[in-house]
JSON list of C-alpha atoms in Angstrom, two decimals:
[
{"chain": "A", "resi": 1156, "resn": "UNK", "atom": "CA", "xyz": [-3.11, 24.91, 3.72]},
{"chain": "A", "resi": 1157, "resn": "UNK", "atom": "CA", "xyz": [-1.54, 25.56, 0.30]},
{"chain": "A", "resi": 1158, "resn": "UNK", "atom": "CA", "xyz": [1.16, 23.06, 1.27]},
{"chain": "A", "resi": 1159, "resn": "UNK", "atom": "CA", "xyz": [-1.55, 20.50, 1.95]},
{"chain": "A", "resi": 1160, "resn": "UNK", "atom": "CA", "xyz": [-3.09, 21.04, -1.49]},
{"chain": "A", "resi": 1161, "resn": "UNK", "atom": "CA", "xyz": [0.27, 20.58, -3.17]},
{"chain": "A", "resi": 1162, "resn": "UNK", "atom": "CA", "xyz": [0.84, 17.38, -1.23]},
{"chain": "A", "resi": 1163, "resn": "UNK", "atom": "CA", "xyz": [-2.51, 16.01, -2.28]},
{"chain": "A", "resi": 1164, "resn": "UNK", "atom": "CA", "xyz": [-1.82, 16.76, -5.94]},
{"chain": "A", "resi": 1165, "resn": "UNK", "atom": "CA", "xyz": [1.53, 15.00, -5.69]},
{"chain": "A", "resi": 1166, "resn": "UNK", "atom": "CA", "xyz": [-0.15, 12.08, -3.92]},
{"chain": "A", "resi": 1167, "resn": "UNK", "atom": "CA", "xyz": [-2.66, 11.67, -6.73]},
{"chain": "A", "resi": 1168, "resn": "UNK", "atom": "CA", "xyz": [0.08, 11.79, -9.36]},
{"chain": "A", "resi": 1169, "resn": "UNK", "atom": "CA", "xyz": [2.32, 9.31, -7.57]},
{"chain": "A", "resi": 1170, "resn": "UNK", "atom": "CA", "xyz": [-0.59, 7.11, -6.62]},
{"chain": "A", "resi": 1171, "resn": "UNK", "atom": "CA", "xyz": [-1.43, 6.61, -10.28]},
{"chain": "A", "resi": 1172, "resn": "UNK", "atom": "CA", "xyz": [2.14, 6.08, -11.46]},
{"chain": "A", "resi": 1173, "resn": "UNK", "atom": "CA", "xyz": [3.21, 2.57, -12.47]},
{"chain": "A", "resi": 1174, "resn": "UNK", "atom": "CA", "xyz": [5.61, 0.80, -10.15]},
{"chain": "A", "resi": 1175, "resn": "UNK", "atom": "CA", "xyz": [9.25, 0.51, -11.22]},
{"chain": "A", "resi": 1176, "resn": "UNK", "atom": "CA", "xyz": [10.07, -3.01, -12.30]},
{"chain": "A", "resi": 1177, "resn": "UNK", "atom": "CA", "xyz": [13.09, -5.05, -13.27]},
{"chain": "A", "resi": 1178, "resn": "UNK", "atom": "CA", "xyz": [13.85, -7.99, -15.53]},
{"chain": "A", "resi": 1179, "resn": "UNK", "atom": "CA", "xyz": [10.77, -9.64, -17.00]},
{"chain": "A", "resi": 1180, "resn": "UNK", "atom": "CA", "xyz": [8.66, -7.58, -14.61]},
{"chain": "A", "resi": 1181, "resn": "UNK", "atom": "CA", "xyz": [8.66, -4.73, -17.13]},
{"chain": "A", "resi": 1182, "resn": "UNK", "atom": "CA", "xyz": [5.70, -6.39, -18.87]},
{"chain": "A", "resi": 1183, "resn": "UNK", "atom": "CA", "xyz": [3.67, -8.10, -16.12]},
{"chain": "A", "resi": 1184, "resn": "UNK", "atom": "CA", "xyz": [1.39, -9.83, -18.64]},
{"chain": "A", "resi": 1185, "resn": "UNK", "atom": "CA", "xyz": [-1.79, -11.62, -17.69]},
{"chain": "A", "resi": 1186, "resn": "UNK", "atom": "CA", "xyz": [-2.52, -13.00, -14.25]},
{"chain": "A", "resi": 1187, "resn": "UNK", "atom": "CA", "xyz": [-1.83, -16.53, -15.48]},
{"chain": "A", "resi": 1188, "resn": "UNK", "atom": "CA", "xyz": [1.48, -15.53, -17.05]},
{"chain": "A", "resi": 1189, "resn": "UNK", "atom": "CA", "xyz": [2.50, -13.72, -13.87]},
{"chain": "A", "resi": 1190, "resn": "UNK", "atom": "CA", "xyz": [1.57, -16.71, -11.71]},
{"chain": "A", "resi": 1191, "resn": "UNK", "atom": "CA", "xyz": [3.74, -18.98, -13.87]},
{"chain": "A", "resi": 1192, "resn": "UNK", "atom": "CA", "xyz": [6.68, -16.59, -13.71]},
{"chain": "A", "resi": 1193, "resn": "UNK", "atom": "CA", "xyz": [6.41, -16.11, -9.95]},
{"chain": "A", "resi": 1194, "resn": "UNK", "atom": "CA", "xyz": [6.05, -19.83, -9.30]},
{"chain": "A", "resi": 1195, "resn": "UNK", "atom": "CA", "xyz": [9.15, -20.47, -11.39]},
{"chain": "A", "resi": 1196, "resn": "UNK", "atom": "CA", "xyz": [11.07, -17.91, -9.31]},
{"chain": "A", "resi": 1197, "resn": "UNK", "atom": "CA", "xyz": [9.93, -19.58, -6.10]},
{"chain": "A", "resi": 1198, "resn": "UNK", "atom": "CA", "xyz": [10.89, -23.05, -7.30]},
{"chain": "A", "resi": 1199, "resn": "UNK", "atom": "CA", "xyz": [14.33, -21.90, -8.53]},
{"chain": "A", "resi": 1200, "resn": "UNK", "atom": "CA", "xyz": [15.25, -19.61, -5.61]},
{"chain": "A", "resi": 1201, "resn": "UNK", "atom": "CA", "xyz": [18.39, -21.15, -4.02]},
{"chain": "A", "resi": 1202, "resn": "UNK", "atom": "CA", "xyz": [18.01, -19.07, -0.83]},
{"chain": "A", "resi": 1203, "resn": "UNK", "atom": "CA", "xyz": [14.79, -20.82, 0.23]},
{"chain": "A", "resi": 1204, "resn": "UNK", "atom": "CA", "xyz": [14.63, -23.93, 2.37]},
{"chain": "A", "resi": 1205, "resn": "UNK", "atom": "CA", "xyz": [11.74, -26.39, 1.97]},
{"chain": "A", "resi": 1206, "resn": "UNK", "atom": "CA", "xyz": [9.54, -24.73, 4.58]},
{"chain": "A", "resi": 1207, "resn": "UNK", "atom": "CA", "xyz": [10.10, -21.23, 3.22]},
{"chain": "A", "resi": 1208, "resn": "UNK", "atom": "CA", "xyz": [9.42, -22.42, -0.31]},
{"chain": "A", "resi": 1209, "resn": "UNK", "atom": "CA", "xyz": [6.07, -23.88, 0.73]},
{"chain": "A", "resi": 1210, "resn": "UNK", "atom": "CA", "xyz": [5.17, -20.67, 2.59]},
{"chain": "A", "resi": 1211, "resn": "UNK", "atom": "CA", "xyz": [5.99, -18.69, -0.55]},
{"chain": "A", "resi": 1212, "resn": "UNK", "atom": "CA", "xyz": [3.75, -20.95, -2.63]},
{"chain": "A", "resi": 1213, "resn": "UNK", "atom": "CA", "xyz": [0.91, -20.51, -0.14]},
{"chain": "A", "resi": 1214, "resn": "UNK", "atom": "CA", "xyz": [1.47, -16.75, 0.01]},
{"chain": "A", "resi": 1215, "resn": "UNK", "atom": "CA", "xyz": [1.23, -16.57, -3.78]},
{"chain": "A", "resi": 1216, "resn": "UNK", "atom": "CA", "xyz": [-2.06, -18.48, -3.71]},
{"chain": "A", "resi": 1217, "resn": "UNK", "atom": "CA", "xyz": [-3.48, -16.19, -1.05]},
{"chain": "A", "resi": 1218, "resn": "UNK", "atom": "CA", "xyz": [-2.28, -13.03, -2.80]},
{"chain": "A", "resi": 1219, "resn": "UNK", "atom": "CA", "xyz": [-4.11, -14.13, -5.93]},
{"chain": "A", "resi": 1220, "resn": "UNK", "atom": "CA", "xyz": [-7.26, -14.90, -3.96]},
{"chain": "A", "resi": 1221, "resn": "UNK", "atom": "CA", "xyz": [-7.05, -11.40, -2.47]},
{"chain": "A", "resi": 1222, "resn": "UNK", "atom": "CA", "xyz": [-6.98, -9.93, -5.97]},
{"chain": "A", "resi": 1223, "resn": "UNK", "atom": "CA", "xyz": [-3.43, -8.55, -6.13]},
{"chain": "A", "resi": 1224, "resn": "UNK", "atom": "CA", "xyz": [-2.53, -7.32, -9.60]},
{"chain": "A", "resi": 1225, "resn": "UNK", "atom": "CA", "xyz": [0.40, -8.69, -11.65]},
{"chain": "A", "resi": 1226, "resn": "UNK", "atom": "CA", "xyz": [2.67, -5.72, -10.88]},
{"chain": "A", "resi": 1227, "resn": "UNK", "atom": "CA", "xyz": [1.96, -6.16, -7.15]},
{"chain": "A", "resi": 1228, "resn": "UNK", "atom": "CA", "xyz": [2.79, -9.86, -7.33]},
{"chain": "A", "resi": 1229, "resn": "UNK", "atom": "CA", "xyz": [6.02, -9.04, -9.15]},
{"chain": "A", "resi": 1230, "resn": "UNK", "atom": "CA", "xyz": [6.98, -6.62, -6.39]},
{"chain": "A", "resi": 1231, "resn": "UNK", "atom": "CA", "xyz": [6.35, -9.17, -3.63]},
{"chain": "A", "resi": 1232, "resn": "UNK", "atom": "CA", "xyz": [7.96, -12.06, -5.51]},
{"chain": "A", "resi": 1233, "resn": "UNK", "atom": "CA", "xyz": [10.75, -10.32, -7.46]},
{"chain": "A", "resi": 1234, "resn": "UNK", "atom": "CA", "xyz": [12.76, -11.65, -10.36]},
{"chain": "A", "resi": 1235, "resn": "UNK", "atom": "CA", "xyz": [16.50, -12.14, -10.04]},
{"chain": "A", "resi": 1236, "resn": "UNK", "atom": "CA", "xyz": [18.36, -11.52, -6.78]},
{"chain": "A", "resi": 1237, "resn": "UNK", "atom": "CA", "xyz": [15.83, -9.78, -4.52]},
{"chain": "A", "resi": 1238, "resn": "UNK", "atom": "CA", "xyz": [18.51, -8.52, -2.12]},
{"chain": "A", "resi": 1239, "resn": "UNK", "atom": "CA", "xyz": [16.53, -9.40, 1.00]},
{"chain": "A", "resi": 1240, "resn": "UNK", "atom": "CA", "xyz": [16.48, -12.53, 3.14]},
{"chain": "A", "resi": 1241, "resn": "UNK", "atom": "CA", "xyz": [13.68, -15.08, 2.76]},
{"chain": "A", "resi": 1242, "resn": "UNK", "atom": "CA", "xyz": [12.49, -14.20, 6.27]},
{"chain": "A", "resi": 1243, "resn": "UNK", "atom": "CA", "xyz": [12.15, -10.51, 5.39]},
{"chain": "A", "resi": 1244, "resn": "UNK", "atom": "CA", "xyz": [10.36, -11.25, 2.12]},
{"chain": "A", "resi": 1245, "resn": "UNK", "atom": "CA", "xyz": [7.93, -13.60, 3.84]},
{"chain": "A", "resi": 1246, "resn": "UNK", "atom": "CA", "xyz": [7.19, -11.02, 6.55]},
{"chain": "A", "resi": 1247, "resn": "UNK", "atom": "CA", "xyz": [6.47, -8.32, 3.99]},
{"chain": "A", "resi": 1248, "resn": "UNK", "atom": "CA", "xyz": [4.31, -10.65, 1.89]},
{"chain": "A", "resi": 1249, "resn": "UNK", "atom": "CA", "xyz": [2.26, -11.59, 4.94]},
{"chain": "A", "resi": 1250, "resn": "UNK", "atom": "CA", "xyz": [2.04, -7.95, 6.03]},
{"chain": "A", "resi": 1251, "resn": "UNK", "atom": "CA", "xyz": [0.61, -7.06, 2.63]},
{"chain": "A", "resi": 1252, "resn": "UNK", "atom": "CA", "xyz": [-1.83, -9.98, 2.79]},
{"chain": "A", "resi": 1253, "resn": "UNK", "atom": "CA", "xyz": [-3.07, -8.78, 6.19]},
{"chain": "A", "resi": 1254, "resn": "UNK", "atom": "CA", "xyz": [-3.61, -5.26, 4.83]},
{"chain": "A", "resi": 1255, "resn": "UNK", "atom": "CA", "xyz": [-5.45, -6.64, 1.82]},
{"chain": "A", "resi": 1256, "resn": "UNK", "atom": "CA", "xyz": [-7.70, -8.66, 4.14]},
{"chain": "A", "resi": 1257, "resn": "UNK", "atom": "CA", "xyz": [-8.46, -5.40, 5.96]},
{"chain": "A", "resi": 1258, "resn": "UNK", "atom": "CA", "xyz": [-9.39, -3.73, 2.67]},
{"chain": "A", "resi": 1259, "resn": "UNK", "atom": "CA", "xyz": [-6.46, -1.31, 2.55]},
{"chain": "A", "resi": 1260, "resn": "UNK", "atom": "CA", "xyz": [-4.80, -0.33, -0.78]},
{"chain": "A", "resi": 1261, "resn": "UNK", "atom": "CA", "xyz": [-1.62, -2.43, -0.81]},
{"chain": "A", "resi": 1262, "resn": "UNK", "atom": "CA", "xyz": [-0.10, -0.97, -3.97]},
{"chain": "A", "resi": 1263, "resn": "UNK", "atom": "CA", "xyz": [1.74, 1.64, -1.87]},
{"chain": "A", "resi": 1264, "resn": "UNK", "atom": "CA", "xyz": [3.85, -1.02, -0.13]},
{"chain": "A", "resi": 1265, "resn": "UNK", "atom": "CA", "xyz": [4.49, -2.79, -3.43]},
{"chain": "A", "resi": 1266, "resn": "UNK", "atom": "CA", "xyz": [5.63, 0.49, -4.99]},
{"chain": "A", "resi": 1267, "resn": "UNK", "atom": "CA", "xyz": [8.00, 1.10, -2.06]},
{"chain": "A", "resi": 1268, "resn": "UNK", "atom": "CA", "xyz": [9.49, -2.37, -2.46]},
{"chain": "A", "resi": 1269, "resn": "UNK", "atom": "CA", "xyz": [10.20, -1.62, -6.13]},
{"chain": "A", "resi": 1270, "resn": "UNK", "atom": "CA", "xyz": [11.75, 1.72, -5.17]},
{"chain": "A", "resi": 1271, "resn": "UNK", "atom": "CA", "xyz": [13.83, 0.05, -2.49]},
{"chain": "A", "resi": 1272, "resn": "UNK", "atom": "CA", "xyz": [15.33, -2.43, -4.91]},
{"chain": "A", "resi": 1273, "resn": "UNK", "atom": "CA", "xyz": [15.97, 0.32, -7.44]},
{"chain": "A", "resi": 1274, "resn": "UNK", "atom": "CA", "xyz": [17.81, 2.40, -4.82]},
{"chain": "A", "resi": 1275, "resn": "UNK", "atom": "CA", "xyz": [19.60, -0.55, -3.22]},
{"chain": "A", "resi": 1276, "resn": "UNK", "atom": "CA", "xyz": [17.95, -0.01, 0.17]},
{"chain": "A", "resi": 1277, "resn": "UNK", "atom": "CA", "xyz": [19.16, -2.26, 2.96]},
{"chain": "A", "resi": 1278, "resn": "UNK", "atom": "CA", "xyz": [16.91, -4.93, 4.44]},
{"chain": "A", "resi": 1279, "resn": "UNK", "atom": "CA", "xyz": [16.42, -3.04, 7.75]},
{"chain": "A", "resi": 1280, "resn": "UNK", "atom": "CA", "xyz": [15.58, 0.14, 5.84]},
{"chain": "A", "resi": 1281, "resn": "UNK", "atom": "CA", "xyz": [13.06, -1.67, 3.63]},
{"chain": "A", "resi": 1282, "resn": "UNK", "atom": "CA", "xyz": [11.48, -3.31, 6.67]},
{"chain": "A", "resi": 1283, "resn": "UNK", "atom": "CA", "xyz": [11.07, 0.08, 8.35]},
{"chain": "A", "resi": 1284, "resn": "UNK", "atom": "CA", "xyz": [9.59, 1.60, 5.21]},
{"chain": "A", "resi": 1285, "resn": "UNK", "atom": "CA", "xyz": [7.00, -1.13, 4.71]},
{"chain": "A", "resi": 1286, "resn": "UNK", "atom": "CA", "xyz": [6.02, -0.98, 8.39]},
{"chain": "A", "resi": 1287, "resn": "UNK", "atom": "CA", "xyz": [5.64, 2.81, 8.18]},
{"chain": "A", "resi": 1288, "resn": "UNK", "atom": "CA", "xyz": [3.53, 2.61, 5.03]},
{"chain": "A", "resi": 1289, "resn": "UNK", "atom": "CA", "xyz": [1.31, -0.02, 6.67]},
{"chain": "A", "resi": 1290, "resn": "UNK", "atom": "CA", "xyz": [0.92, 2.23, 9.74]},
{"chain": "A", "resi": 1291, "resn": "UNK", "atom": "CA", "xyz": [0.06, 5.20, 7.52]},
{"chain": "A", "resi": 1292, "resn": "UNK", "atom": "CA", "xyz": [-2.59, 3.20, 5.65]},
{"chain": "A", "resi": 1293, "resn": "UNK", "atom": "CA", "xyz": [-4.23, 2.15, 8.91]},
{"chain": "A", "resi": 1294, "resn": "UNK", "atom": "CA", "xyz": [-4.06, 5.73, 10.16]},
{"chain": "A", "resi": 1295, "resn": "UNK", "atom": "CA", "xyz": [-5.74, 6.90, 6.95]},
{"chain": "A", "resi": 1296, "resn": "UNK", "atom": "CA", "xyz": [-8.53, 4.38, 7.39]},
{"chain": "A", "resi": 1297, "resn": "UNK", "atom": "CA", "xyz": [-9.11, 5.39, 11.03]},
{"chain": "A", "resi": 1298, "resn": "UNK", "atom": "CA", "xyz": [-8.97, 9.09, 10.15]},
{"chain": "A", "resi": 1299, "resn": "UNK", "atom": "CA", "xyz": [-11.56, 8.84, 7.38]},
{"chain": "A", "resi": 1300, "resn": "UNK", "atom": "CA", "xyz": [-13.72, 6.49, 9.42]},
{"chain": "A", "resi": 1301, "resn": "UNK", "atom": "CA", "xyz": [-13.74, 8.96, 12.31]},
{"chain": "A", "resi": 1302, "resn": "UNK", "atom": "CA", "xyz": [-14.69, 11.74, 9.89]},
{"chain": "A", "resi": 1303, "resn": "UNK", "atom": "CA", "xyz": [-17.64, 9.65, 8.68]},
{"chain": "A", "resi": 1304, "resn": "UNK", "atom": "CA", "xyz": [-18.66, 8.92, 12.28]},
{"chain": "A", "resi": 1305, "resn": "UNK", "atom": "CA", "xyz": [-18.74, 12.69, 12.84]},
{"chain": "A", "resi": 1306, "resn": "UNK", "atom": "CA", "xyz": [-21.20, 13.20, 9.99]},
{"chain": "A", "resi": 1307, "resn": "UNK", "atom": "CA", "xyz": [-18.99, 13.65, 6.96]},
{"chain": "A", "resi": 1308, "resn": "UNK", "atom": "CA", "xyz": [-20.38, 11.60, 4.11]},
{"chain": "A", "resi": 1309, "resn": "UNK", "atom": "CA", "xyz": [-18.12, 9.00, 2.56]},
{"chain": "A", "resi": 1310, "resn": "UNK", "atom": "CA", "xyz": [-18.12, 7.49, -0.94]},
{"chain": "A", "resi": 1311, "resn": "UNK", "atom": "CA", "xyz": [-20.28, 4.48, -1.75]},
{"chain": "A", "resi": 1312, "resn": "UNK", "atom": "CA", "xyz": [-17.60, 3.06, -4.03]},
{"chain": "A", "resi": 1313, "resn": "UNK", "atom": "CA", "xyz": [-14.93, 1.00, -2.20]},
{"chain": "A", "resi": 1314, "resn": "UNK", "atom": "CA", "xyz": [-12.38, 1.87, -4.88]},
{"chain": "A", "resi": 1315, "resn": "UNK", "atom": "CA", "xyz": [-12.95, 5.58, -4.24]},
{"chain": "A", "resi": 1316, "resn": "UNK", "atom": "CA", "xyz": [-12.60, 4.99, -0.50]},
{"chain": "A", "resi": 1317, "resn": "UNK", "atom": "CA", "xyz": [-9.24, 3.30, -1.11]},
{"chain": "A", "resi": 1318, "resn": "UNK", "atom": "CA", "xyz": [-8.22, 6.18, -3.36]},
{"chain": "A", "resi": 1319, "resn": "UNK", "atom": "CA", "xyz": [-8.87, 8.64, -0.50]},
{"chain": "A", "resi": 1320, "resn": "UNK", "atom": "CA", "xyz": [-7.04, 6.43, 2.00]},
{"chain": "A", "resi": 1321, "resn": "UNK", "atom": "CA", "xyz": [-4.08, 6.24, -0.35]},
{"chain": "A", "resi": 1322, "resn": "UNK", "atom": "CA", "xyz": [-3.93, 10.03, -0.59]},
{"chain": "A", "resi": 1323, "resn": "UNK", "atom": "CA", "xyz": [-4.09, 10.52, 3.19]},
{"chain": "A", "resi": 1324, "resn": "UNK", "atom": "CA", "xyz": [-1.40, 7.86, 3.75]},
{"chain": "A", "resi": 1325, "resn": "UNK", "atom": "CA", "xyz": [0.90, 9.54, 1.24]},
{"chain": "A", "resi": 1326, "resn": "UNK", "atom": "CA", "xyz": [0.37, 12.95, 2.84]},
{"chain": "A", "resi": 1327, "resn": "UNK", "atom": "CA", "xyz": [1.29, 11.49, 6.22]},
{"chain": "A", "resi": 1328, "resn": "UNK", "atom": "CA", "xyz": [4.34, 9.82, 4.66]},
{"chain": "A", "resi": 1329, "resn": "UNK", "atom": "CA", "xyz": [5.47, 13.23, 3.43]},
{"chain": "A", "resi": 1330, "resn": "UNK", "atom": "CA", "xyz": [5.21, 14.73, 6.90]},
{"chain": "A", "resi": 1331, "resn": "UNK", "atom": "CA", "xyz": [1.75, 16.21, 7.36]},
{"chain": "A", "resi": 1332, "resn": "UNK", "atom": "CA", "xyz": [1.24, 16.32, 11.12]},
{"chain": "A", "resi": 1333, "resn": "UNK", "atom": "CA", "xyz": [-1.61, 14.63, 12.92]},
{"chain": "A", "resi": 1334, "resn": "UNK", "atom": "CA", "xyz": [-2.71, 17.98, 14.32]},
{"chain": "A", "resi": 1335, "resn": "UNK", "atom": "CA", "xyz": [-3.08, 19.34, 10.79]},
{"chain": "A", "resi": 1336, "resn": "UNK", "atom": "CA", "xyz": [-5.26, 16.37, 9.86]},
{"chain": "A", "resi": 1337, "resn": "UNK", "atom": "CA", "xyz": [-7.40, 17.05, 12.94]},
{"chain": "A", "resi": 1338, "resn": "UNK", "atom": "CA", "xyz": [-7.84, 20.71, 11.99]},
{"chain": "A", "resi": 1339, "resn": "UNK", "atom": "CA", "xyz": [-8.98, 19.73, 8.51]},
{"chain": "A", "resi": 1340, "resn": "UNK", "atom": "CA", "xyz": [-11.47, 17.23, 9.90]},
{"chain": "A", "resi": 1341, "resn": "UNK", "atom": "CA", "xyz": [-12.83, 19.79, 12.37]},
{"chain": "A", "resi": 1342, "resn": "UNK", "atom": "CA", "xyz": [-13.38, 22.29, 9.56]},
{"chain": "A", "resi": 1343, "resn": "UNK", "atom": "CA", "xyz": [-15.05, 19.67, 7.40]},
{"chain": "A", "resi": 1344, "resn": "UNK", "atom": "CA", "xyz": [-17.33, 18.64, 10.28]},
{"chain": "A", "resi": 1345, "resn": "UNK", "atom": "CA", "xyz": [-18.41, 22.25, 10.78]},
{"chain": "A", "resi": 1346, "resn": "UNK", "atom": "CA", "xyz": [-19.12, 22.59, 7.07]},
{"chain": "A", "resi": 1347, "resn": "UNK", "atom": "CA", "xyz": [-21.14, 19.36, 7.09]},
{"chain": "A", "resi": 1348, "resn": "UNK", "atom": "CA", "xyz": [-23.39, 20.78, 9.81]},
{"chain": "A", "resi": 1349, "resn": "UNK", "atom": "CA", "xyz": [-24.38, 23.80, 7.75]},
{"chain": "A", "resi": 1350, "resn": "UNK", "atom": "CA", "xyz": [-24.14, 22.46, 4.23]},
{"chain": "A", "resi": 1351, "resn": "UNK", "atom": "CA", "xyz": [-22.73, 19.69, 2.10]},
{"chain": "A", "resi": 1352, "resn": "UNK", "atom": "CA", "xyz": [-19.26, 18.32, 2.78]},
{"chain": "A", "resi": 1353, "resn": "UNK", "atom": "CA", "xyz": [-18.01, 14.81, 2.10]},
{"chain": "A", "resi": 1354, "resn": "UNK", "atom": "CA", "xyz": [-14.72, 12.95, 2.42]},
{"chain": "A", "resi": 1355, "resn": "UNK", "atom": "CA", "xyz": [-13.60, 14.08, -1.03]},
{"chain": "A", "resi": 1356, "resn": "UNK", "atom": "CA", "xyz": [-14.02, 17.68, 0.11]},
{"chain": "A", "resi": 1357, "resn": "UNK", "atom": "CA", "xyz": [-12.09, 16.89, 3.28]},
{"chain": "A", "resi": 1358, "resn": "UNK", "atom": "CA", "xyz": [-9.18, 15.43, 1.33]},
{"chain": "A", "resi": 1359, "resn": "UNK", "atom": "CA", "xyz": [-9.18, 18.38, -1.08]},
{"chain": "A", "resi": 1360, "resn": "UNK", "atom": "CA", "xyz": [-9.49, 21.02, 1.67]},
{"chain": "A", "resi": 1361, "resn": "UNK", "atom": "CA", "xyz": [-7.30, 24.08, 1.34]}
]
């Protein structure tokens, strides 16, 4: 369980770290400034055909409506040569929008996109990574929801709930096995029956 504690600490540190950025993305600016920059990139992107350009415009509008922050928009609509095909970028944008609709913390995928560009990851590799992060986020939501269904009290604050989901998703990304998650939940459920144990305790279990 000491390994689990170390993973959680690393998750909290990484989860609060700013995403790597390039070009004018180093200073995201206000939401309005970011929208103008991103729209300019879309309009000037020579790799887009007319249909893809319109989908990008609509994706930008929806991302803003969903409340994505400037650094997240910059990750999904990068400056300069993004290195990935329009089809791949559109798929990832729409994947992130779906997660945001579900209430999942989408900053993890945006961070991975920034990392991928920094490391020169191939398009297939980036696609696999974003799909895995999305799967981990949904696993985290199901895991914590099941814990609550079993009597473990959850936070009232949606932001805190997302913070816990982010930590669980990162732990799974780093290799924590599903059986280990189950053992932690079983212990937390037993504690909840005889005393006070909530989801924060579950995620900090050692």
